[in-house]
Short mmCIF file of C-alpha atoms in Angstrom, two decimals:
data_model
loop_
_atom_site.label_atom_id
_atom_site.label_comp_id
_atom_site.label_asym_id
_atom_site.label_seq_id
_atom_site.Cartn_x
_atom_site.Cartn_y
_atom_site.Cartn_z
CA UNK E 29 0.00 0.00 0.00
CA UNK E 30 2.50 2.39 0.78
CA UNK E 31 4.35 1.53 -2.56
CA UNK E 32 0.86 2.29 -4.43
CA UNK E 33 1.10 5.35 -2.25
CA UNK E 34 4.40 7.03 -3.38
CA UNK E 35 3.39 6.26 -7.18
CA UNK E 36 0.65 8.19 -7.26
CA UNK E 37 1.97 10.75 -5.36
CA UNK E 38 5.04 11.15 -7.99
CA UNK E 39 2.00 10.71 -10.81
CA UNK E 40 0.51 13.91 -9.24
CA UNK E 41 4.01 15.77 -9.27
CA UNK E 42 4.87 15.09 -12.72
CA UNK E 43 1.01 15.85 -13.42
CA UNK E 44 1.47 18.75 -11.70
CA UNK E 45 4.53 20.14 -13.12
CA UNK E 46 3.09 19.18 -16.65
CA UNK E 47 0.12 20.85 -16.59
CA UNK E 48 -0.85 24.34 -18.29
CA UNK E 49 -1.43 26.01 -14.87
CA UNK E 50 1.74 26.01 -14.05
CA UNK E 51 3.10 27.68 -17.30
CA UNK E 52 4.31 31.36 -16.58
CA UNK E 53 1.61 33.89 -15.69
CA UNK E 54 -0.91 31.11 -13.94
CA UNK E 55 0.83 30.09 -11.07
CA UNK E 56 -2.10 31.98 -8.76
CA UNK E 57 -4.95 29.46 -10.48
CA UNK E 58 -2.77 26.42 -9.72
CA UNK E 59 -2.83 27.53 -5.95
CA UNK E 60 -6.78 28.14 -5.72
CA UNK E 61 -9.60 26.04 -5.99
CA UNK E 62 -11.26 28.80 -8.28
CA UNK E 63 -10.32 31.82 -9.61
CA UNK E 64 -12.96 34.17 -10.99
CA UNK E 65 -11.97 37.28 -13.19
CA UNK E 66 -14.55 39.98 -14.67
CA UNK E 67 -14.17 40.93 -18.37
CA UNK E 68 -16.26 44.11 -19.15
CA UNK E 69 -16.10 44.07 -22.90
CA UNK E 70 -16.34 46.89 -25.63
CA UNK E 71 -18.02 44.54 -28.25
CA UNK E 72 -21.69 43.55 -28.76
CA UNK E 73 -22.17 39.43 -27.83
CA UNK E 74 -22.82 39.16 -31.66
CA UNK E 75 -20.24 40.67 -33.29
CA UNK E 76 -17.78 38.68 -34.96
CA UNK E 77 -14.62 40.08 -32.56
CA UNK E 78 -16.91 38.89 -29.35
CA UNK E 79 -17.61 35.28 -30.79
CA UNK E 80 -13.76 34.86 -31.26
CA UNK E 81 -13.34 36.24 -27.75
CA UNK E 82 -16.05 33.55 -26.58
CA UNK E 83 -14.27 30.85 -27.99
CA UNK E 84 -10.29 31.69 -27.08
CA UNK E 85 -11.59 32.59 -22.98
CA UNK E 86 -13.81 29.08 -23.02
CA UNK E 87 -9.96 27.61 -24.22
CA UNK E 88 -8.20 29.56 -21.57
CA UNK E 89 -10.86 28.04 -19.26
CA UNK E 90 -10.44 24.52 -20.50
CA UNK E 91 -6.36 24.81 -20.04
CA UNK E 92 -6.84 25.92 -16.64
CA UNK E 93 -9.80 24.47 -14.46
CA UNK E 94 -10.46 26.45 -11.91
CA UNK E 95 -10.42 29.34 -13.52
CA UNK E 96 -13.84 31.50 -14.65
CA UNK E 97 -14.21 34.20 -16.69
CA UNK E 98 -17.11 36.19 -16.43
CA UNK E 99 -17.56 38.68 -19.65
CA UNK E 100 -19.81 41.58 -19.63
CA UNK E 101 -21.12 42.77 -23.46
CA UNK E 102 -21.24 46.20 -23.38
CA UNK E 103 -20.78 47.37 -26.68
CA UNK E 104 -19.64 51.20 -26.63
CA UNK E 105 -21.38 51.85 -24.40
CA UNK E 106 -18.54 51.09 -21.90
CA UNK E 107 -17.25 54.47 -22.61
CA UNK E 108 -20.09 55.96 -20.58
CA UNK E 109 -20.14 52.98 -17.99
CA UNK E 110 -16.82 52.38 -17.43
CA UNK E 111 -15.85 54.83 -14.74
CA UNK E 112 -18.64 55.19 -13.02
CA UNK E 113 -18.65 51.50 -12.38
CA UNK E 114 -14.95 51.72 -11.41
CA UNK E 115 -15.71 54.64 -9.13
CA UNK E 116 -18.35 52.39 -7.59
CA UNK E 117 -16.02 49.78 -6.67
CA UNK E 118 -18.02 47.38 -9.10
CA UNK E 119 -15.66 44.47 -9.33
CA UNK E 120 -13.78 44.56 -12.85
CA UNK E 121 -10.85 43.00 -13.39
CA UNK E 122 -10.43 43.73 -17.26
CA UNK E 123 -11.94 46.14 -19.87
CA UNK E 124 -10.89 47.24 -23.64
CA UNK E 125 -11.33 49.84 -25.30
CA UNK E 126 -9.59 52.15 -28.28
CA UNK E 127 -5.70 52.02 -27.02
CA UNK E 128 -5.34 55.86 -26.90
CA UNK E 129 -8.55 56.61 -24.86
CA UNK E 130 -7.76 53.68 -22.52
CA UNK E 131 -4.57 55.09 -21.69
CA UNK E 132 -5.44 58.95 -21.58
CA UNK E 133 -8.72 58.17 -19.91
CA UNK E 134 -8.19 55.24 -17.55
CA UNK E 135 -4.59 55.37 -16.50
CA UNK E 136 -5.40 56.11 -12.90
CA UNK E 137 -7.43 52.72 -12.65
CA UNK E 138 -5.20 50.63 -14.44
CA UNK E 139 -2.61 48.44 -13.55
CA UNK E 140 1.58 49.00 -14.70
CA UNK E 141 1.80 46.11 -17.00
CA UNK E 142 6.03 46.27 -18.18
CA UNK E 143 6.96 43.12 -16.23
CA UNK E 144 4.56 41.25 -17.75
CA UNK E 145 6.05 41.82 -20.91
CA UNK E 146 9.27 40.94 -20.27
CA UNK E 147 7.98 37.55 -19.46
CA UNK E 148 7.03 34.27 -21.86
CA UNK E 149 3.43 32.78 -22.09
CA UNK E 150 2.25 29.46 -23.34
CA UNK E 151 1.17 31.24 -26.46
CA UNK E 152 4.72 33.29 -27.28
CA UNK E 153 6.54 30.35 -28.31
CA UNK E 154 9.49 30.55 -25.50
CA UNK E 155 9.47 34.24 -26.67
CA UNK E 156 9.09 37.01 -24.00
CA UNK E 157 5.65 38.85 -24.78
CA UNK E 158 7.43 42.01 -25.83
CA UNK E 159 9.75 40.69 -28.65
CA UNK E 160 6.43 38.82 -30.09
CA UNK E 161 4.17 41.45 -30.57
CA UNK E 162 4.76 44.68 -33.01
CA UNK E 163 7.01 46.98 -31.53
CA UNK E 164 5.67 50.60 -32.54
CA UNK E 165 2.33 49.82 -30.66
CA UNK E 166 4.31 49.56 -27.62
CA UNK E 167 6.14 52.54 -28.40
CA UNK E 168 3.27 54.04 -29.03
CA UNK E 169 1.68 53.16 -26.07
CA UNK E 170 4.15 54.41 -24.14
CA UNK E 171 3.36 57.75 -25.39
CA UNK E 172 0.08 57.71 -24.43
CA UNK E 173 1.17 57.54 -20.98
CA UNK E 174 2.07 59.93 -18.62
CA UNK E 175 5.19 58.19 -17.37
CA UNK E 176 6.00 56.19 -20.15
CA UNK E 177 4.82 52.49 -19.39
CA UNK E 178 3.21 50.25 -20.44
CA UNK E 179 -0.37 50.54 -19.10
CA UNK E 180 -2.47 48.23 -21.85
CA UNK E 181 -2.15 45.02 -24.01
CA UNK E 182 -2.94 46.63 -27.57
CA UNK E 183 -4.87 43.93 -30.16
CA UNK E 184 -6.51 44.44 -33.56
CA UNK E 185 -3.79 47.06 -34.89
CA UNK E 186 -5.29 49.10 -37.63
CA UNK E 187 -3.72 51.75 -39.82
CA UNK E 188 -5.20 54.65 -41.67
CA UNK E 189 -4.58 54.14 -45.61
CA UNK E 190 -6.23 54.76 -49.24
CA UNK E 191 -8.21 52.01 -50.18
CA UNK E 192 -8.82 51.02 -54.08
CA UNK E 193 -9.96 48.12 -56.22
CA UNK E 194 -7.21 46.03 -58.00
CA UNK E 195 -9.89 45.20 -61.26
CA UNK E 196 -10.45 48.93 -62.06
CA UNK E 197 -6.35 49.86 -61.62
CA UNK E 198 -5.43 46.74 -63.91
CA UNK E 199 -8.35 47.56 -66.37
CA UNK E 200 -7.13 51.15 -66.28
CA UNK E 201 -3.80 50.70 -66.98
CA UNK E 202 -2.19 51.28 -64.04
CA UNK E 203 0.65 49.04 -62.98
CA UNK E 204 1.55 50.99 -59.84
CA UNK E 205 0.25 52.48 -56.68
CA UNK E 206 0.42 56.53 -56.56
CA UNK E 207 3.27 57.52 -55.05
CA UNK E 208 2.87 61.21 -54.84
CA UNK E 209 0.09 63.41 -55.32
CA UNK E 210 0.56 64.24 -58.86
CA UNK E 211 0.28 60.18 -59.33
CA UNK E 212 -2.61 60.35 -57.65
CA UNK E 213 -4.10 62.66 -60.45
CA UNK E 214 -2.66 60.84 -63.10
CA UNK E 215 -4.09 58.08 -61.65
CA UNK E 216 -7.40 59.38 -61.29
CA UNK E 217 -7.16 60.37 -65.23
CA UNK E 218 -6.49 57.22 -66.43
CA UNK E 219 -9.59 55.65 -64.52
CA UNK E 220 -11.73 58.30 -65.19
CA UNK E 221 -10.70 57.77 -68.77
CA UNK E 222 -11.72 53.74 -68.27
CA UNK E 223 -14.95 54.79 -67.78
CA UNK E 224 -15.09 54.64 -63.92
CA UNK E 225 -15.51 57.52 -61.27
CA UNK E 226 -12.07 57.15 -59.67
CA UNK E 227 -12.62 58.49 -56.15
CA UNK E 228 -15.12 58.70 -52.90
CA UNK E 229 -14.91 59.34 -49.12
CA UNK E 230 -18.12 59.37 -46.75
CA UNK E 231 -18.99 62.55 -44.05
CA UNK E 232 -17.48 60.36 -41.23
CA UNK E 233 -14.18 60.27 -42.68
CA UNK E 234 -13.63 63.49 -45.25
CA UNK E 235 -11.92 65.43 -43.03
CA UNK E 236 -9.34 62.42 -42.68
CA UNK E 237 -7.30 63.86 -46.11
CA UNK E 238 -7.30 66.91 -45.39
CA UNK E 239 -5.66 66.67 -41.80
CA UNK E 240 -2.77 64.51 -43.11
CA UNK E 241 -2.25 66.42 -46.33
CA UNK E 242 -1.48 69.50 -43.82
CA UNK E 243 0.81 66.70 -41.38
CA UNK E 244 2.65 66.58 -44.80
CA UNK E 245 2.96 70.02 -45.57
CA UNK E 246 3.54 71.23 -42.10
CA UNK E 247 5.74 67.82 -40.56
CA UNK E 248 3.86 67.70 -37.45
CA UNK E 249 0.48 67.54 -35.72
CA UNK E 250 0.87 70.85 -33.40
CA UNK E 251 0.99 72.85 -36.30
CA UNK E 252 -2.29 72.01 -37.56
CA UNK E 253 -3.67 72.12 -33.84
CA UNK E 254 -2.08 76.28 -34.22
CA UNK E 255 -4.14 76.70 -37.26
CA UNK E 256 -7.37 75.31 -36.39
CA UNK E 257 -7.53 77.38 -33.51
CA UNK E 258 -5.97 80.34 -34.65
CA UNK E 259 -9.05 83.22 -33.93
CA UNK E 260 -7.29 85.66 -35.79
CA UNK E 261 -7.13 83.90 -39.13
CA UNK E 262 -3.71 85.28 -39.91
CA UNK E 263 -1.85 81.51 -39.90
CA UNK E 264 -4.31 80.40 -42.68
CA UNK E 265 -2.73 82.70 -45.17
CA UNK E 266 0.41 80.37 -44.66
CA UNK E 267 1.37 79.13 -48.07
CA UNK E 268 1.11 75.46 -46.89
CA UNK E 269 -2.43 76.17 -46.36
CA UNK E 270 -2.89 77.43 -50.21
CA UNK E 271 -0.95 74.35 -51.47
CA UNK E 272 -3.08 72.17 -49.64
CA UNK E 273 -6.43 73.65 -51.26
CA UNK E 274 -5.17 74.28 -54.50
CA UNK E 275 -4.02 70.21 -54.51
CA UNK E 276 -7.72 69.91 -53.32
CA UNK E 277 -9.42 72.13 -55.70
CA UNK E 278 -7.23 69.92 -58.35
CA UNK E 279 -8.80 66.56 -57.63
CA UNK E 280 -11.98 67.35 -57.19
CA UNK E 281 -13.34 66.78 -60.89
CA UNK E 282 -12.18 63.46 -59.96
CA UNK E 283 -14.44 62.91 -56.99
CA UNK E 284 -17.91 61.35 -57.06
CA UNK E 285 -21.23 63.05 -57.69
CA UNK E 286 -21.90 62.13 -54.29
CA UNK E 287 -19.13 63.45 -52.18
CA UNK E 288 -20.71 66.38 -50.88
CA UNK E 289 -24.17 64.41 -49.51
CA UNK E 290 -22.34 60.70 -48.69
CA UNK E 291 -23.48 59.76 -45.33
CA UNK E 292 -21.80 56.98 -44.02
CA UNK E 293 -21.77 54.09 -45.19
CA UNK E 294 -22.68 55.47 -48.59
CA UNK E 295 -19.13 56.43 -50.22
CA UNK E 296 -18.19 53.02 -49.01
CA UNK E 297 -20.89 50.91 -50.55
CA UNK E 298 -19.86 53.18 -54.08
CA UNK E 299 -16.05 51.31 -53.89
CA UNK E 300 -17.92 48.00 -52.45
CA UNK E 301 -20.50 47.82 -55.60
CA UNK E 302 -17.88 48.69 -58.05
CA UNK E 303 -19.40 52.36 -59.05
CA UNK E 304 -16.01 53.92 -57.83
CA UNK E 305 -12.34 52.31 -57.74
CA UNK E 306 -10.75 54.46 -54.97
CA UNK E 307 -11.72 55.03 -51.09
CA UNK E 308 -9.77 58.23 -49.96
CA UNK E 309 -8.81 57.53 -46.70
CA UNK E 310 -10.24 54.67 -44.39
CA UNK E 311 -8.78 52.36 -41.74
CA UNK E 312 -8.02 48.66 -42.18
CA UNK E 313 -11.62 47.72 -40.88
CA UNK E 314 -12.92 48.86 -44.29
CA UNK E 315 -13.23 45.72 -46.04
CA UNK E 316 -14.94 43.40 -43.60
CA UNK E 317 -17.40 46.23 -42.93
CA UNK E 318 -18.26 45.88 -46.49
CA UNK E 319 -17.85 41.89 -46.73
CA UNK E 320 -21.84 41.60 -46.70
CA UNK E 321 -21.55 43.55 -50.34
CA UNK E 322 -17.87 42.51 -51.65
CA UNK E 323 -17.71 38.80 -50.66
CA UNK E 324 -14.10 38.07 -49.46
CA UNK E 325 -12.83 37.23 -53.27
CA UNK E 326 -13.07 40.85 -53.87
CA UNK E 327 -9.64 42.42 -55.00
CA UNK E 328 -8.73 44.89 -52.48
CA UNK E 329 -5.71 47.06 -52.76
CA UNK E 330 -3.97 49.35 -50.07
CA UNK E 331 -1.26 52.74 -50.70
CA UNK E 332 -0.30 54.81 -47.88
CA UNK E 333 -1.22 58.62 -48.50
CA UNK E 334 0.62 60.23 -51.34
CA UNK E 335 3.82 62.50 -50.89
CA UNK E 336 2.88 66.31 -50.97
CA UNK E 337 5.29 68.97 -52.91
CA UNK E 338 6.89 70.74 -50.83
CA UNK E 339 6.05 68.52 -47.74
CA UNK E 340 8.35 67.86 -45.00
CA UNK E 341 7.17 64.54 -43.87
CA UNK E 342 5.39 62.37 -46.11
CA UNK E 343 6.09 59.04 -44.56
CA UNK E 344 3.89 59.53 -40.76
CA UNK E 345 0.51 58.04 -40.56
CA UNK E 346 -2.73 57.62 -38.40
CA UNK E 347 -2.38 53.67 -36.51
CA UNK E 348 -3.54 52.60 -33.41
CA UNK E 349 -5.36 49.49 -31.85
CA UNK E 350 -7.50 48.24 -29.53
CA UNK E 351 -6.38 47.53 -26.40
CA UNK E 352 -7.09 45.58 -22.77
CA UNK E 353 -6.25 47.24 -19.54
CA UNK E 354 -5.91 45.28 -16.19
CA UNK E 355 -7.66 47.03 -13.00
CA UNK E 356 -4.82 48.46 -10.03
CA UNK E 357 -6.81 46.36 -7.70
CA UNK E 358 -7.02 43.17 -9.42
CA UNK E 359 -6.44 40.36 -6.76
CA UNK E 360 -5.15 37.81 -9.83
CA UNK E 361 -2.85 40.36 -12.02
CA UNK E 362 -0.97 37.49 -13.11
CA UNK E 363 -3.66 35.32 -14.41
CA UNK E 364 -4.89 38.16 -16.00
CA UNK E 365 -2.15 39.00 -17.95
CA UNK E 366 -1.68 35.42 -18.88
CA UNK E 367 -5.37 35.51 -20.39
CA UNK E 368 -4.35 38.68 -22.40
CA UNK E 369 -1.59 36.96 -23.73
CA UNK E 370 -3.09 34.42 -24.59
CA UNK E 371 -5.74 36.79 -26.49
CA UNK E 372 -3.38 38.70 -28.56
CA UNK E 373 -0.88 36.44 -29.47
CA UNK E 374 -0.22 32.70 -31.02
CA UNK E 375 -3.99 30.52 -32.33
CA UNK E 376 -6.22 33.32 -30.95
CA UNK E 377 -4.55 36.52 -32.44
CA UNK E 378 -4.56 34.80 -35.82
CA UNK E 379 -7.93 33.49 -35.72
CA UNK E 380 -9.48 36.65 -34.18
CA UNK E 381 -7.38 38.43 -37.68
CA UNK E 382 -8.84 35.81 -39.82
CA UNK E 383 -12.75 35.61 -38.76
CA UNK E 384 -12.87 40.07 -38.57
CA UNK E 385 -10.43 40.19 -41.76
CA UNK E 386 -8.34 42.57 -39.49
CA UNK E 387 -4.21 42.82 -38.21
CA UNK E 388 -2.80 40.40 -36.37
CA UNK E 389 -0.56 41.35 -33.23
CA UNK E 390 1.72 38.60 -32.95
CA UNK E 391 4.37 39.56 -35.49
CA UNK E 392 4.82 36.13 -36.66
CA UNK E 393 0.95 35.72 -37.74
CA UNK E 394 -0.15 36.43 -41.66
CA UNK E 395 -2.23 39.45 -42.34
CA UNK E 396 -5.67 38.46 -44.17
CA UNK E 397 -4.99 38.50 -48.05
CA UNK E 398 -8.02 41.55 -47.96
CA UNK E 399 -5.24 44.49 -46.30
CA UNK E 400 -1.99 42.19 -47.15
CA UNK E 401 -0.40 45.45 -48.75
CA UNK E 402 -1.35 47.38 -45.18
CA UNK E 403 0.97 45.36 -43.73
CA UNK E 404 4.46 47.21 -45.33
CA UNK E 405 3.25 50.07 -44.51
CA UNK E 406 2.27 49.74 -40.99
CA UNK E 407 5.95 48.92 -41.01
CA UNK E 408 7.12 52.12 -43.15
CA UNK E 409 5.77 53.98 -40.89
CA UNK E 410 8.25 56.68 -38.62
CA UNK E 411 6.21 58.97 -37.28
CA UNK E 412 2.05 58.86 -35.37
CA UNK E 413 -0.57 61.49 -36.86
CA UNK E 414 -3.37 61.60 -34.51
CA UNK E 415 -7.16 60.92 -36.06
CA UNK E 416 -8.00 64.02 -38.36
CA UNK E 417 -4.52 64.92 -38.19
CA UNK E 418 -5.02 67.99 -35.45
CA UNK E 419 -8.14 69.66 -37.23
CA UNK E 420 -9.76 68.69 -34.16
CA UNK E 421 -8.67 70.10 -32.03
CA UNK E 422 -10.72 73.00 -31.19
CA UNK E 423 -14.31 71.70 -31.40
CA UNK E 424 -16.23 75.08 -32.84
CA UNK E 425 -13.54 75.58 -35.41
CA UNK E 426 -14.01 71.47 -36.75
CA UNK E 427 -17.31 71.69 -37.87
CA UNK E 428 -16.87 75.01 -39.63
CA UNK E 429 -13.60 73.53 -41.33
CA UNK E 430 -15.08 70.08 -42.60
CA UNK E 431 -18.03 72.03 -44.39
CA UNK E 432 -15.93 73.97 -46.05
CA UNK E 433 -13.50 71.29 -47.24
CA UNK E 434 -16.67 69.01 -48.39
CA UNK E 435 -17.34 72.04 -50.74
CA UNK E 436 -14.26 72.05 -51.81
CA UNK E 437 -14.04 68.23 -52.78
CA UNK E 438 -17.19 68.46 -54.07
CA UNK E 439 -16.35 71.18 -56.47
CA UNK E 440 -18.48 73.67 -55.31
CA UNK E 441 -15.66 76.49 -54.18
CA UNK E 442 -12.42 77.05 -55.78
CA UNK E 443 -9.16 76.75 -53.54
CA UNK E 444 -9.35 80.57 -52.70
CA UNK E 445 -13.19 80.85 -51.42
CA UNK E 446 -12.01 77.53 -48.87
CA UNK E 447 -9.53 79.81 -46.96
CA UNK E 448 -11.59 82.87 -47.54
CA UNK E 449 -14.45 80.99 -46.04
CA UNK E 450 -12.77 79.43 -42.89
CA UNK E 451 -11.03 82.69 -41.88
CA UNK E 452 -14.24 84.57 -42.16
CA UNK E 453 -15.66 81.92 -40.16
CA UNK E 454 -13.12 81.57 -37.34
CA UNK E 455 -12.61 84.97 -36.63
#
């Protein structure tokens, strides 16, 4: 009996020291009976990033019993019932969110996360967490931060780029992407000369161009910020400001009938249904929003936005992800970070790419074949423009701004009435 005894007992070690709980990061569920952590969640139950989320958690379960994740849907939502429930006390262990307002907004309640990431997880492949995931999100993160670390787990990266269909270029003649903005027009010729309407943008994303044609001109953010909320209307007789309405003015007979009345999702259903062949600006979302209309066989093809004459930095761009925070007070930070990791990097980070035709995290996972050519210049990338490049940043100049621009793409002003219009309107 006591031989039968010791075997077992040296079964249980070895099962012990075998098992996934015991892999880095899970130690605290191997010394509880059960460990429950609260998920508040930015997606809707249905939507196809939550039903990937469903099924990696119920595998996170599965490798460690014992441990219990309860999820909360909240859809957007969250960003109203967040901090309140925080405030409250409510227990919540996790949340996600967009990766800038997560870190700008929820700092305070969220846990320092940079020795996790020196550390290797089940799913980095004896890598530590930081050399397996893309770099310039944690750099960027950092940034976001008011002491530099590291306070989320970004996922779903996503990058700001012009958006066209590979039939229409190849029927067209075109055999590259536009480089600059005078290939751009030429571009635009030769399609228009094809017989298709080369280019579209909807209201929720028009004012995208025109902030990161002015990041080009100017080389930086803050300077746009100056203008918009310049009240005395001198800085918009800058000539960077002329350039960039005179390049405007230029490619509007290129733009679609619509332009000027495209509510969203309108300008995108034009490029989806093959009436129009190029989507101005649009983030790497864009074609599974559209994959009810397109199919997935469509031919998608991605260039960053064109060098400007004259500019001084043509090779920033607008990126950014998603991202999980852990809560300060969480009582299992460890197990909690192993979940995240096990999220955003390895089976899970490729599947959740795959199933919401989106970016991977884990630098060793293929992009989907729909924004393939979004992955080079994620990479190219060496500087952040924020959303709308700086135009918004004073909210009763914005509105006043992005009219005026729509008339301008539209066709409906010349390049002079624009700046004649917004200084008479900001002063």
């Amino acid at each position: 009996m006591k031989k039968v005894k010791m075997i077992l007992m040296s079964t249980l070690v070895l099962i012990t020291a075998l098992s996934p709980a015991f892999a880095t990061g899970q130690q605290e569920a191997a010394n509880s009976d059960s460990v429950n952590l609260v998920y508040w969640s930015m997606w809707n139950e249905t939507e196809p990033q939550a039903m990937v989320l469903k099924d990696a958690i119920k595998d996170f379960e599965k490798m460690n019993p014992g441990v219990k994740i309860d999820v909360q849907w909240n859809g957007r939502e969250i960003r109203k019932t967040l901090q309140p429930a925080l405030d409250a006390g409510t227990k919540i262990d996790i949340w996600d969110e967009d990766l800038e307002r997560i870190v700008k907004t929820w700092q305070s309640y969220a846990l320092s996360l940079d020795d996790f990431y020196g550390k290797a997880y089940p799913s980095t492949n004896g890598k530590t967490f930081t050399d397996t995931v893309m770099g310039s999100l944690q750099t960027l993160l950092r940034s976001f931060s008011s002491d530099g670390s590291l306070y989320a787990v970004p996922y779903q990266p996503m990058v700001v780029v012009v958006f066209y269909n590979k039939d229409h270029f190849d029927k067209a003649g075109i055999t590259s992407t536009p480089r600059t903005w005078d290939e751009l027009l030429q571009a635009c010729s030769k399609l228009q000369a094809a017989g298709y309407t080369p280019i579209t943008i909807d209201d929720a994303y028009i004012d995208l161009p025109l902030g990161m044609h002015l990041n080009r001109m100017y080389g930086n953010p803050e300077s746009v910020e100056a203008l918009v909320k310049d009240k005395t209307g001198n800085l918009w007789d800058a000539p960077e400001v002329m350039q960039t309405a005179k390049d405007f003015e230029a490619l509007a007979p290129f733009m679609s009938p619509q332009v000027a009345t495209n509510k969203w999702p309108a300008g995108q259903q034009e490029v989806a249904t093959d009436q129009v062949s190029i989507y101005l600006m649009n983030g790497t979302w864009l074609p599974n929003e559209v994959m009810g209309t397109t199919g997935p066989d469509f031919r998608w093809g991605q260039f960053p936005y064109p060098a400007v004459t004259g500019g001084v930095n043509n090779n920033g761009g607008t990126y950014g992800a998603q991202g999980f925070q852990i809560n300060k007070n969480c009582e299992n930070p460890e197990l909690a970070f192993a979940l995240l990791a096990h999220l955003t990097s390895g089976k899970w980070d490729k599947e959740l790419a795959a199933k919401t035709y989106g970016a991977p995290m884990d630098t060793s996972m293929p992009w989907p074949s729909q924004i393939e050519e979004c992955r080079p210049i994620f990479e190219s990338l060496d500087s952040w423009i924020p959303w709308s490049g700086g135009l918004a940043a004073d909210t009763d100049a914005f509105p006043v701004i992005k009219a005026e621009y729509t008339r301008l793409l539209a066709g409906q002003i010349t390049a002079d009435q624009f700046v004649r219009n917004v200084k008479s309107a900001l002063k």
